[in-house]
C-alpha cells in the first residue's frame, strides 16, 4: 500500500504504527546500513514481535520505540481489541466489542521523540495509527517544517472525513498531496 519505490540508500524513515514491523522490514534493506528506520509501536505484544523480527533479520538500522505518538506527552489508554492491527487510543474507533481491554502507554510527540533521538533529517514518515493520525501530525509540526522535502504517507481511512482533514493540515503546512486508491494521503 505504501510507495516503496521512492526509498533510497541512506534515507531516514519513521514508521509510526509499526505493528510487528512489516513496513520497517521491507524498507530496512532499501535504505541500507547508512539509512535508519525508527519503528514506533505502543502495543506490548506487537512491540515484542517487532523486536523479534528485527533480531531474526539482524537489522542493525532499525530502532524500535515502544510508545504512542500524539500532540502531547504523558500516558494514555491504548485499547486492545481482538485484532492486533486495530489497537487504538480512540475507544470509539476500536469496535462495537464490549469491555475492550487496554494498557497504559507512554505518549510523546514526534517532534520530542526525534529531538531525544538526535534525528534532524527525516526523508519518509509513514503513519498508520488507527485514528490518531491528526494528533500525530499536530505533534510533528517542527519536524514537517524542518523537512520540507519529506514524503509523508498517512493512512486516512479510519473515520469519515479523515482524508480531507489530513490533506487540509498538510496543505496548511505547505505540502501538496495526492490520495491513493486505499485512502493513503501522500505528499508530493
Short mmCIF file of C-alpha atoms in Angstrom, two decimals:
data_model
loop_
_atom_site.label_atom_id
_atom_site.label_comp_id
_atom_site.label_asym_id
_atom_site.label_seq_id
_atom_site.Cartn_x
_atom_site.Cartn_y
_atom_site.Cartn_z
CA UNK A 1 0.00 0.00 0.00
CA UNK A 2 2.87 2.38 0.70
CA UNK A 3 5.17 3.61 -2.05
CA UNK A 4 8.48 1.80 -1.53
CA UNK A 5 9.96 2.87 -4.88
CA UNK A 6 10.97 6.30 -3.57
CA UNK A 7 13.30 4.78 -0.96
CA UNK A 8 16.99 5.45 -1.36
CA UNK A 9 20.14 4.29 0.36
CA UNK A 10 20.82 6.42 3.44
CA UNK A 11 17.21 7.54 3.99
CA UNK A 12 15.81 8.04 7.47
CA UNK A 13 12.31 6.58 7.69
CA UNK A 14 9.87 6.98 10.58
CA UNK A 15 7.32 4.14 10.78
CA UNK A 16 4.51 5.24 13.12
CA UNK A 17 2.20 2.36 13.95
CA UNK A 18 4.88 -0.19 13.06
CA UNK A 19 2.80 -3.15 14.33
CA UNK A 20 5.13 -6.19 14.03
CA UNK A 21 7.45 -4.44 11.57
CA UNK A 22 6.24 -5.44 8.11
CA UNK A 23 6.85 -1.99 6.58
CA UNK A 24 10.06 -1.49 8.60
CA UNK A 25 11.42 -4.83 7.38
CA UNK A 26 10.53 -4.04 3.76
CA UNK A 27 12.29 -0.68 3.81
CA UNK A 28 15.28 -1.65 6.01
CA UNK A 29 17.18 -3.29 3.15
CA UNK A 30 16.40 -0.47 0.71
CA UNK A 31 17.84 2.27 2.96
CA UNK A 32 20.94 0.16 3.68
CA UNK A 33 23.44 0.40 6.50
CA UNK A 34 23.69 4.18 6.19
CA UNK A 35 19.92 4.52 6.49
CA UNK A 36 17.79 4.36 9.60
CA UNK A 37 14.26 3.23 10.39
CA UNK A 38 12.59 4.39 13.57
CA UNK A 39 9.75 1.91 14.15
CA UNK A 40 7.24 3.16 16.72
CA UNK A 41 4.73 0.74 18.24
CA UNK A 42 2.93 1.11 21.59
CA UNK A 43 1.14 -2.27 21.94
CA UNK A 44 3.21 -4.63 24.13
CA UNK A 45 2.68 -7.86 22.13
CA UNK A 46 3.17 -6.13 18.76
CA UNK A 47 6.30 -4.41 20.10
CA UNK A 48 7.72 -7.74 21.27
CA UNK A 49 7.09 -9.23 17.79
CA UNK A 50 8.67 -6.14 16.21
CA UNK A 51 11.81 -6.65 18.29
CA UNK A 52 11.87 -10.36 17.39
CA UNK A 53 11.55 -9.56 13.68
CA UNK A 54 14.39 -7.04 13.88
CA UNK A 55 16.58 -9.64 15.64
CA UNK A 56 15.67 -12.53 13.31
CA UNK A 57 16.54 -10.39 10.27
CA UNK A 58 19.64 -8.98 12.00
CA UNK A 59 18.70 -5.42 11.05
CA UNK A 60 21.13 -3.00 12.69
CA UNK A 61 19.46 0.02 11.09
CA UNK A 62 16.02 -0.37 12.75
CA UNK A 63 15.38 1.33 16.08
CA UNK A 64 12.26 0.06 17.86
CA UNK A 65 10.48 2.57 20.11
CA UNK A 66 7.72 1.46 22.49
CA UNK A 67 5.32 4.39 22.78
CA UNK A 68 2.33 6.05 21.17
CA UNK A 69 2.61 9.38 19.40
CA UNK A 70 0.16 12.26 19.68
CA UNK A 71 0.13 16.04 20.10
CA UNK A 72 1.08 15.90 23.81
CA UNK A 73 3.21 13.97 26.27
CA UNK A 74 2.01 11.76 29.09
CA UNK A 75 0.12 8.49 29.45
CA UNK A 76 -2.93 7.24 27.55
CA UNK A 77 -5.10 4.16 27.37
CA UNK A 78 -4.34 2.01 24.33
CA UNK A 79 -7.36 -0.16 23.60
CA UNK A 80 -6.56 -3.71 22.50
CA UNK A 81 -9.42 -5.29 20.54
CA UNK A 82 -9.21 -8.87 19.25
CA UNK A 83 -7.37 -7.87 16.04
CA UNK A 84 -3.85 -6.65 16.83
CA UNK A 85 -3.88 -4.36 13.79
CA UNK A 86 -6.78 -2.38 15.29
CA UNK A 87 -5.23 -1.20 18.59
CA UNK A 88 -6.19 2.43 19.12
CA UNK A 89 -6.03 5.33 21.56
CA UNK A 90 -9.58 6.15 20.44
CA UNK A 91 -12.16 3.82 22.00
CA UNK A 92 -14.84 4.98 19.53
CA UNK A 93 -12.80 3.72 16.59
CA UNK A 94 -11.92 0.32 18.01
CA UNK A 95 -15.15 -1.59 17.50
CA UNK A 96 -18.51 -2.39 18.99
CA UNK A 97 -16.83 -5.04 21.15
CA UNK A 98 -17.81 -4.67 24.83
CA UNK A 99 -15.28 -4.32 27.66
CA UNK A 100 -12.26 -3.87 25.43
CA UNK A 101 -9.04 -4.46 27.36
CA UNK A 102 -6.47 -1.66 27.45
CA UNK A 103 -2.97 -0.90 28.66
CA UNK A 104 -1.49 2.41 29.79
CA UNK A 105 1.16 3.55 27.32
CA UNK A 106 3.67 6.37 27.20
CA UNK A 107 2.71 9.12 24.75
CA UNK A 108 5.03 11.67 23.17
CA UNK A 109 5.13 13.96 20.15
CA UNK A 110 7.16 13.07 17.09
CA UNK A 111 8.99 16.39 17.48
CA UNK A 112 10.13 15.47 21.02
CA UNK A 113 10.97 11.87 20.14
CA UNK A 114 13.19 12.86 17.20
CA UNK A 115 14.86 15.56 19.32
CA UNK A 116 15.58 12.94 22.03
CA UNK A 117 16.99 10.55 19.39
CA UNK A 118 19.03 13.43 17.87
CA UNK A 119 17.41 12.89 14.47
CA UNK A 120 17.24 16.10 12.46
CA UNK A 121 16.71 14.97 8.86
CA UNK A 122 13.76 12.74 8.00
CA UNK A 123 13.06 11.52 4.46
CA UNK A 124 9.85 9.50 4.90
CA UNK A 125 7.16 9.43 7.59
CA UNK A 126 4.58 6.63 7.40
CA UNK A 127 1.62 6.96 9.76
CA UNK A 128 -0.99 4.25 10.31
CA UNK A 129 -2.17 4.71 13.88
CA UNK A 130 -5.82 3.72 13.90
CA UNK A 131 -7.36 7.17 14.06
CA UNK A 132 -4.54 9.04 15.87
CA UNK A 133 -3.13 10.40 12.60
CA UNK A 134 -4.25 14.02 13.15
CA UNK A 135 -2.89 14.35 16.71
CA UNK A 136 0.36 12.75 15.47
CA UNK A 137 0.63 15.28 12.64
CA UNK A 138 -0.05 18.16 15.06
CA UNK A 139 2.77 16.83 17.26
CA UNK A 140 5.10 16.78 14.23
CA UNK A 141 4.81 20.42 13.12
CA UNK A 142 8.50 21.22 13.71
CA UNK A 143 9.61 18.01 12.00
CA UNK A 144 7.47 18.86 8.99
CA UNK A 145 8.66 22.50 8.95
CA UNK A 146 12.33 21.45 9.19
CA UNK A 147 11.99 18.77 6.48
CA UNK A 148 10.12 20.43 3.60
CA UNK A 149 11.05 17.59 1.21
CA UNK A 150 9.85 14.79 3.49
CA UNK A 151 7.49 12.26 1.96
CA UNK A 152 4.54 11.76 4.30
CA UNK A 153 2.28 8.72 3.89
CA UNK A 154 -0.84 8.83 6.05
CA UNK A 155 -3.40 6.03 6.25
CA UNK A 156 -6.60 8.09 6.27
CA UNK A 157 -9.38 5.50 6.23
CA UNK A 158 -10.21 5.25 9.93
CA UNK A 159 -13.19 7.63 10.04
CA UNK A 160 -15.31 9.66 7.67
CA UNK A 161 -13.63 12.92 6.69
CA UNK A 162 -10.13 11.85 7.70
CA UNK A 163 -8.73 12.21 4.17
CA UNK A 164 -9.93 15.82 3.97
CA UNK A 165 -8.66 16.62 7.49
CA UNK A 166 -5.19 15.21 6.77
CA UNK A 167 -4.97 16.93 3.38
CA UNK A 168 -6.05 20.27 4.84
CA UNK A 169 -3.45 20.05 7.62
CA UNK A 170 -0.66 19.12 5.22
CA UNK A 171 -1.68 21.85 2.75
CA UNK A 172 -1.57 24.39 5.62
CA UNK A 173 1.96 23.12 6.37
CA UNK A 174 2.95 23.88 2.75
CA UNK A 175 2.71 20.39 1.23
CA UNK A 176 0.88 19.28 -1.89
CA UNK A 177 -0.84 15.91 -1.62
CA UNK A 178 -2.45 13.13 -3.60
CA UNK A 179 -4.69 10.31 -2.38
CA UNK A 180 -4.06 6.70 -3.33
CA UNK A 181 -6.78 4.16 -4.06
CA UNK A 182 -6.59 2.98 -0.43
CA UNK A 183 -7.13 6.45 1.09
CA UNK A 184 -3.43 6.93 1.80
CA UNK A 185 -2.69 10.66 1.72
CA UNK A 186 0.77 11.16 0.21
CA UNK A 187 2.77 14.37 -0.03
CA UNK A 188 4.13 15.14 -3.50
#
